[in-house]
Coordinates of C-alpha atoms and ligand atoms in Angstrom, one line a residue:
M193 CA 142.8 111.9 53.2
A194 CA 140.4 114.5 52.2
Q195 CA 139.6 118.2 52.5
V196 CA 136.1 118.9 53.7
E197 CA 134.3 122.2 53.0
L198 CA 131.0 123.2 54.5
Q199 CA 129.5 126.3 52.9
N200 CA 126.4 128.1 54.1
V201 CA 125.2 124.8 55.7
R202 CA 121.8 125.1 57.3
K203 CA 119.5 122.8 59.2
S204 CA 115.9 123.2 60.3
Y205 CA 113.4 120.9 61.7
G206 CA 110.1 122.4 60.6
N207 CA 110.2 126.0 62.0
L208 CA 113.1 125.2 64.3
T209 CA 116.4 126.3 62.9
V210 CA 119.2 124.5 64.7
I211 CA 122.1 125.5 62.4
P212 CA 121.5 128.9 60.8
D213 CA 124.4 129.3 58.4
L214 CA 127.7 127.6 58.9
D215 CA 131.0 127.7 57.0
L216 CA 133.9 125.5 57.9
T217 CA 136.9 124.2 55.9
I218 CA 138.9 121.3 57.2
P219 CA 142.2 120.7 55.4
S220 CA 143.3 117.2 54.5
G221 CA 144.7 115.2 57.3
E222 CA 143.5 117.5 60.1
F223 CA 142.0 116.3 63.3
V224 CA 139.1 118.7 64.1
C225 CA 137.0 118.6 67.3
L226 CA 133.5 120.0 67.1
V227 CA 132.8 120.9 70.7
G228 CA 130.0 122.7 72.5
P229 CA 127.3 122.3 75.1
S230 CA 124.6 119.7 74.7
G231 CA 122.1 120.8 72.0
S232 CA 124.5 123.1 70.2
G233 CA 124.2 121.1 66.9
K234 CA 127.4 119.1 66.9
S235 CA 125.8 115.7 66.2
T236 CA 123.5 117.2 63.6
L237 CA 126.4 118.7 61.8
L238 CA 128.4 115.4 61.8
R239 CA 125.4 113.5 60.7
M240 CA 124.9 115.9 57.8
I241 CA 128.5 115.3 56.8
A242 CA 127.9 111.6 57.0
G243 CA 124.7 111.9 54.9
L244 CA 122.5 110.5 57.7
E245 CA 120.6 113.8 58.1
D246 CA 119.1 115.9 55.3
I247 CA 120.6 119.3 54.7
T248 CA 118.2 122.2 54.6
G249 CA 120.6 124.5 52.7
G250 CA 124.2 124.9 51.7
T251 CA 126.8 122.7 50.2
I252 CA 129.2 120.1 51.5
R253 CA 132.3 119.3 49.4
V254 CA 134.9 116.6 49.8
D255 CA 138.1 117.3 47.8
G256 CA 136.2 119.8 45.8
E257 CA 133.4 117.4 44.9
D258 CA 129.8 118.3 45.9
I259 CA 128.5 115.5 48.0
T260 CA 125.5 117.3 49.5
N261 CA 123.1 114.9 48.0
T262 CA 125.3 111.8 47.7
D263 CA 124.1 108.6 49.3
P264 CA 125.8 107.9 52.7
S265 CA 127.1 104.6 51.4
D266 CA 128.9 106.4 48.5
R267 CA 130.6 109.0 50.7
D268 CA 133.6 106.8 51.7
M269 CA 133.4 107.9 55.3
A270 CA 133.5 105.8 58.4
M271 CA 131.7 106.7 61.6
V272 CA 132.5 105.7 65.2
F273 CA 129.5 106.0 67.5
Q274 CA 129.1 106.2 71.3
T275 CA 127.4 102.9 71.2
Y276 CA 129.8 100.5 69.5
A277 CA 127.1 98.8 67.4
L278 CA 129.1 95.6 67.0
Y279 CA 127.3 92.5 65.8
P280 CA 127.1 90.4 69.0
H281 CA 127.1 87.0 67.3
M282 CA 130.3 87.8 65.2
T283 CA 133.9 87.5 66.4
V284 CA 136.3 90.5 66.5
E285 CA 137.6 89.4 63.2
Q286 CA 134.2 89.0 61.6
N287 CA 133.0 92.3 62.9
M288 CA 136.1 94.0 61.5
S289 CA 136.0 92.4 58.1
F290 CA 132.2 92.7 57.7
A291 CA 132.1 95.7 55.4
L292 CA 134.9 94.4 53.2
R293 CA 133.2 91.0 52.9
M294 CA 130.0 92.8 51.9
R295 CA 131.9 94.6 49.3
G296 CA 133.1 91.3 48.0
E297 CA 136.8 92.1 48.5
D298 CA 139.5 89.5 48.0
R299 CA 140.2 87.2 51.0
A300 CA 143.9 88.0 51.0
L301 CA 143.2 91.8 51.1
I302 CA 140.7 91.3 53.9
D303 CA 143.1 89.3 56.0
R304 CA 145.9 91.8 55.5
R305 CA 143.7 94.8 56.4
V306 CA 142.2 93.1 59.4
G307 CA 145.7 91.9 60.6
E308 CA 147.1 95.4 60.3
A309 CA 144.1 96.9 62.2
V310 CA 144.4 94.3 64.9
S311 CA 148.0 95.0 65.5
M312 CA 147.6 98.8 65.2
L313 CA 144.9 98.6 67.9
G314 CA 146.6 96.1 70.1
L315 CA 143.9 93.5 69.8
E316 CA 146.2 90.5 69.1
G317 CA 144.9 87.3 70.7
L318 CA 141.3 88.6 70.8
E319 CA 140.4 87.9 67.2
K320 CA 138.2 85.0 67.9
R321 CA 136.3 86.6 70.8
K322 CA 132.8 87.9 70.5
P323 CA 131.9 91.5 71.8
G324 CA 130.3 90.1 74.9
Q325 CA 133.7 88.7 75.9
L326 CA 135.4 92.1 75.6
S327 CA 135.8 95.1 77.9
G328 CA 134.2 98.4 76.9
G329 CA 137.6 99.8 75.8
Q330 CA 138.3 96.7 73.7
R331 CA 134.8 97.0 72.1
Q332 CA 135.5 100.6 71.2
R333 CA 138.8 99.6 69.6
V334 CA 137.0 96.9 67.5
A335 CA 134.6 99.6 66.4
M336 CA 137.5 101.7 65.3
G337 CA 139.1 98.7 63.6
R338 CA 136.0 98.2 61.6
C339 CA 136.5 101.7 60.2
I340 CA 140.2 101.4 59.7
V341 CA 140.0 98.3 57.5
R342 CA 137.8 100.3 55.1
N343 CA 140.5 102.8 54.6
P344 CA 138.0 105.7 54.4
K345 CA 138.7 109.2 53.2
L346 CA 137.3 110.6 56.4
F347 CA 136.8 109.5 60.0
L348 CA 133.8 110.8 61.9
F349 CA 133.6 110.3 65.6
D350 CA 130.3 110.9 67.5
E351 CA 131.2 111.1 71.2
P352 CA 132.9 107.7 71.0
L353 CA 134.4 107.9 74.5
S354 CA 131.3 108.8 76.5
N355 CA 130.6 105.3 77.7
L356 CA 134.1 104.7 79.0
D357 CA 135.2 105.3 82.6
A358 CA 137.5 108.3 83.2
K359 CA 140.8 106.4 83.1
L360 CA 139.9 104.4 79.9
R361 CA 138.7 107.6 78.3
A362 CA 142.0 109.3 78.8
Q363 CA 143.8 106.2 77.5
T364 CA 141.6 105.8 74.5
R365 CA 141.9 109.5 73.6
L366 CA 145.7 109.0 73.5
E367 CA 145.2 105.9 71.3
I368 CA 143.0 107.7 68.9
R369 CA 145.6 110.5 68.6
R370 CA 148.4 108.0 68.0
L371 CA 146.3 106.3 65.4
H372 CA 145.7 109.6 63.7
G373 CA 149.4 110.1 63.7
K374 CA 149.9 106.8 61.9
L375 CA 147.0 107.0 59.4
G376 CA 146.9 110.7 58.9
A377 CA 143.3 110.6 57.9
T378 CA 141.1 113.7 58.1
S379 CA 139.1 113.2 61.3
I380 CA 136.1 115.1 62.7
F381 CA 135.5 114.3 66.4
V382 CA 132.3 115.5 68.2
T383 CA 132.5 115.9 71.9
H384 CA 130.9 118.0 74.7
D385 CA 134.0 117.6 76.8
Q386 CA 136.4 120.5 76.5
V387 CA 139.3 118.4 77.9
E388 CA 138.8 115.9 75.0
A389 CA 138.8 118.8 72.5
M390 CA 141.8 120.5 74.0
T391 CA 143.9 117.4 74.2
M392 CA 142.9 115.8 70.8
A393 CA 142.3 118.6 68.3
D394 CA 144.6 120.2 65.8
R395 CA 141.9 122.7 65.6
I396 CA 138.7 123.2 67.6
A397 CA 135.4 124.5 66.2
L398 CA 133.4 125.6 69.2
L399 CA 129.7 125.7 68.7
D400 CA 126.9 127.3 70.5
H401 CA 123.3 127.4 69.3
G402 CA 124.3 126.1 65.9
K403 CA 126.9 128.9 65.4
I404 CA 130.6 128.5 65.3
Q405 CA 131.9 130.8 68.0
Q406 CA 135.6 130.4 67.1
V407 CA 137.8 128.1 65.1
G408 CA 141.5 127.7 65.9
S409 CA 144.1 125.7 67.7
P410 CA 143.4 124.8 71.4
K411 CA 146.1 127.2 72.4
D412 CA 144.6 130.0 70.4
L413 CA 141.1 129.5 71.7
Y414 CA 142.4 129.3 75.3
L415 CA 144.7 132.3 75.2
N416 CA 142.8 134.5 72.8
P417 CA 139.1 133.6 73.2
A418 CA 136.9 135.5 70.7
N419 CA 134.2 136.0 73.2
R420 CA 133.1 135.4 76.8
F421 CA 131.4 132.1 75.8
V422 CA 134.6 130.6 74.4
A423 CA 136.6 131.9 77.4
G424 CA 134.1 130.3 79.9
F425 CA 133.7 127.0 78.0
L426 CA 137.4 126.2 77.9
G427 CA 139.4 125.7 81.1
T428 CA 138.8 124.2 84.5
P429 CA 138.2 125.6 86.9
E430 CA 136.4 128.2 84.9
M431 CA 137.6 131.7 84.3
S432 CA 136.3 134.1 86.9
I433 CA 134.1 136.9 85.5
F434 CA 133.4 140.3 87.1
R435 CA 131.2 143.0 85.7
G436 CA 132.3 146.6 86.1
T437 CA 134.2 149.4 84.5
V438 CA 137.8 150.1 83.8
S439 CA 139.8 153.4 83.9
V440 CA 143.4 154.4 83.2
S441 CA 145.3 156.8 85.4
D442 CA 149.0 157.3 86.0
G443 CA 149.8 154.5 83.5
K444 CA 147.7 152.1 85.6
V445 CA 144.5 150.2 84.9
A446 CA 141.9 150.2 87.6
F447 CA 138.9 147.9 87.6
D448 CA 135.8 149.1 89.4
G449 CA 133.2 146.5 90.1
P450 CA 131.9 144.4 93.0
Q451 CA 135.4 145.1 94.4
A452 CA 138.1 147.4 93.1
M453 CA 141.1 145.7 91.5
T454 CA 144.4 146.8 90.0
L455 CA 145.1 145.2 86.6
P456 CA 148.8 145.2 85.9
A457 CA 149.3 146.2 82.2
S458 CA 152.0 146.9 79.7
P459 CA 152.0 150.3 77.9
E460 CA 150.8 148.5 74.7
R461 CA 147.8 147.0 76.4
I462 CA 147.0 150.3 78.0
A463 CA 147.1 152.0 74.6
L464 CA 144.8 149.3 73.2
L465 CA 142.4 149.6 76.1
S466 CA 142.2 153.4 75.7
E467 CA 141.5 153.0 72.0
R468 CA 138.8 150.3 72.3
I469 CA 137.0 151.0 75.5
G470 CA 135.0 154.2 76.3
A471 CA 135.0 155.9 79.7
G472 CA 132.3 154.3 81.9
Q473 CA 131.6 151.5 79.5
T474 CA 130.4 148.4 81.3
V475 CA 132.7 145.4 80.7
D476 CA 133.1 141.9 81.9
L477 CA 136.6 141.3 83.3
G478 CA 137.8 137.6 82.9
I479 CA 140.7 136.1 84.7
R480 CA 141.8 132.4 84.6
P481 CA 142.8 130.7 87.9
E482 CA 146.5 130.4 86.9
H483 CA 146.6 134.1 86.1
F484 CA 146.2 135.3 89.6
Q485 CA 149.3 135.7 91.8
I486 CA 148.9 135.3 95.5
V487 CA 150.7 138.3 97.1
P488 CA 151.4 139.0 100.8
A489 CA 148.2 139.9 102.6
G490 CA 148.1 143.3 104.2
G491 CA 150.2 145.0 101.6
D492 CA 149.0 147.8 99.4
I493 CA 148.4 145.7 96.3
G494 CA 146.0 142.9 95.6
S495 CA 142.4 142.2 96.5
T496 CA 141.6 140.0 99.5
I497 CA 139.5 136.9 99.5
V498 CA 138.7 134.3 102.1
V499 CA 139.6 130.8 101.0
D500 CA 136.5 128.6 101.5
V501 CA 137.5 125.5 99.5
I502 CA 140.8 124.0 98.5
E503 CA 141.2 121.4 95.7
W504 CA 144.4 119.5 96.0
L505 CA 145.1 117.6 92.8
G506 CA 148.8 116.7 93.3
H507 CA 150.1 118.5 90.2
E508 CA 147.9 121.5 90.8
I509 CA 146.2 123.2 93.7
F510 CA 143.2 125.5 93.4
V511 CA 141.7 127.7 96.1
F512 CA 138.2 129.0 95.9
G513 CA 136.5 132.0 97.4
E514 CA 134.4 135.1 96.6
L515 CA 135.3 138.5 95.5
G516 CA 132.5 141.0 96.0
G517 CA 129.9 138.2 95.8
T518 CA 131.4 136.6 92.6
G519 CA 132.9 133.1 92.8
I520 CA 136.6 133.1 92.1
A521 CA 139.2 130.3 91.5
V522 CA 142.9 130.8 92.0
R523 CA 145.7 128.4 91.3
A524 CA 148.0 128.2 94.3
A525 CA 151.3 126.6 95.1
E526 CA 153.2 125.5 98.1
G527 CA 154.8 128.6 99.6
D528 CA 152.0 131.0 98.6
A529 CA 151.1 131.6 102.3
G530 CA 154.8 132.1 103.3
G531 CA 157.5 129.5 104.0
E532 CA 156.4 126.1 102.7
R533 CA 152.8 126.9 103.5
L534 CA 149.7 126.7 101.3
P535 CA 146.8 129.0 102.0
Q536 CA 144.4 127.2 104.4
Q537 CA 140.6 127.1 104.5
G538 CA 139.3 130.2 106.2
E539 CA 142.5 132.1 105.6
T540 CA 142.5 135.6 104.0
I541 CA 144.8 135.9 101.0
A542 CA 145.5 138.8 98.7
I543 CA 145.5 138.2 94.9
L544 CA 146.7 140.2 92.0
P545 CA 146.1 139.4 88.3
A546 CA 149.3 138.8 86.3
R547 CA 150.4 141.5 83.8
D548 CA 148.3 141.5 80.6
A549 CA 146.8 138.1 81.5
W550 CA 143.2 139.4 81.9
H551 CA 140.4 139.8 79.4
L552 CA 137.8 142.4 78.9
F553 CA 134.5 141.4 77.2
D554 CA 131.7 143.5 76.0
A555 CA 128.9 143.3 78.6
D556 CA 126.2 143.0 76.0
D557 CA 127.5 140.8 73.1
G558 CA 130.4 139.2 75.0
R559 CA 133.0 139.8 72.3
N560 CA 136.6 140.1 73.5
L561 CA 137.4 143.8 73.4
L562 CA 141.2 143.5 73.5
N563 CA 141.7 140.6 71.0
Ligands
LIG724 P1 124.5 118.3 70.2 O1 125.0 117.1 69.4 O2 125.4 119.5 70.2 O3 124.1 117.9 71.6 P2 122.3 118.0 68.4 O4 122.9 118.2 67.1 O5 121.9 116.7 68.8 O6 123.1 118.8 69.5 O7 120.9 118.9 68.4 C1 120.9 120.3 68.1 C2 119.5 120.8 68.2 O8 118.6 120.2 67.3 C3 118.9 120.5 69.6 O9 118.2 121.7 70.0 C4 117.9 119.4 69.4 O10 116.9 119.4 70.3 C5 117.5 119.6 68.0 N1 117.1 118.4 67.3 C6 117.9 117.3 67.0 N2 117.3 116.4 66.3 C7 116.0 116.8 66.1 C8 114.8 116.3 65.5 N3 114.8 115.1 64.9 N4 113.7 117.1 65.5 C9 113.7 118.3 66.1 N5 114.8 118.9 66.7 C10 115.9 118.1 66.8

């Protein structure tokens, strides 16, 4: 286990700066996901930690020791890649023991470590097979086993699940989390997939253009996004965003935009809003699908939308439509259209945001004005 500290870390390729100045501390034993869109600098950052990429500026410390210029082979880290990079002519056992054999470790120790990893990863019975005789998921487990036997200070994962089909991806993500529970090793996991980050991370560091937008628990980022980018990146279907202005009168918050909307609010939230937001200031209103309530149409509350698509997922149902020309997603439930009924395609429904469950972002820089 190891604590990792990145301080003022920078990376440029010639004139192109891809990571301007980044600080991040990862406590010992934590599972951190670096997530962000393609090109946001996740892999570059991970490769700098591994020592596979030169660092333009700044310092990387592991357990207080400066390893910025340490050779990758002396960093005591293990990396799992998207491509498994197994030796095709070696068996599972030989692939897994390779690094230890190269180090000249004792045979008994190698057998014990490989045996432990094989049973931890459920690879019993496959020890004598070669990679070509394994499924993609099994190969990925061998790749992880190869890391586990080395007992490294730090596990680095570079999009290791991208080559697996959806079902196997979900299963492997669970296995990696279980493994982390057993080993407790500090782990840094790069992914562009927000679901992977949400489900696996103790903490998420969300990157955009080489800058950390927010670091925190999945719940914290989801419920209290620092800005519009974080809010939009996490959650499917995406949060709906409307540009307009807000005003308070008679203890009520009114949004005026493509379509007027009432925003139910507690007195505390109204006080915060009055303090933070000027009259007539343009804001972006953000509401997640599950934070809309469907209310009886034709009443005096709620905004109306026409349902144009319904996604029925079994455990969740989403209806989609438009509000003043902006796309909107609403989580629905049986009974929302009266009786046992679900809203139907083409039906007009009325929606109302849940109390305090809406966000206001600065229209220019996107920061969350009520956080
Ligand atoms: P991510 O892993 O988030 O997809 P990367 O770390 O791979 O992003 O890349 C970050 C940025 O650095 C991208 O804009 C990419 O084009 C650029 N980049 C990566 N490697 C090089 C390179 N060798 N030379 C120039 N630019 C690069």
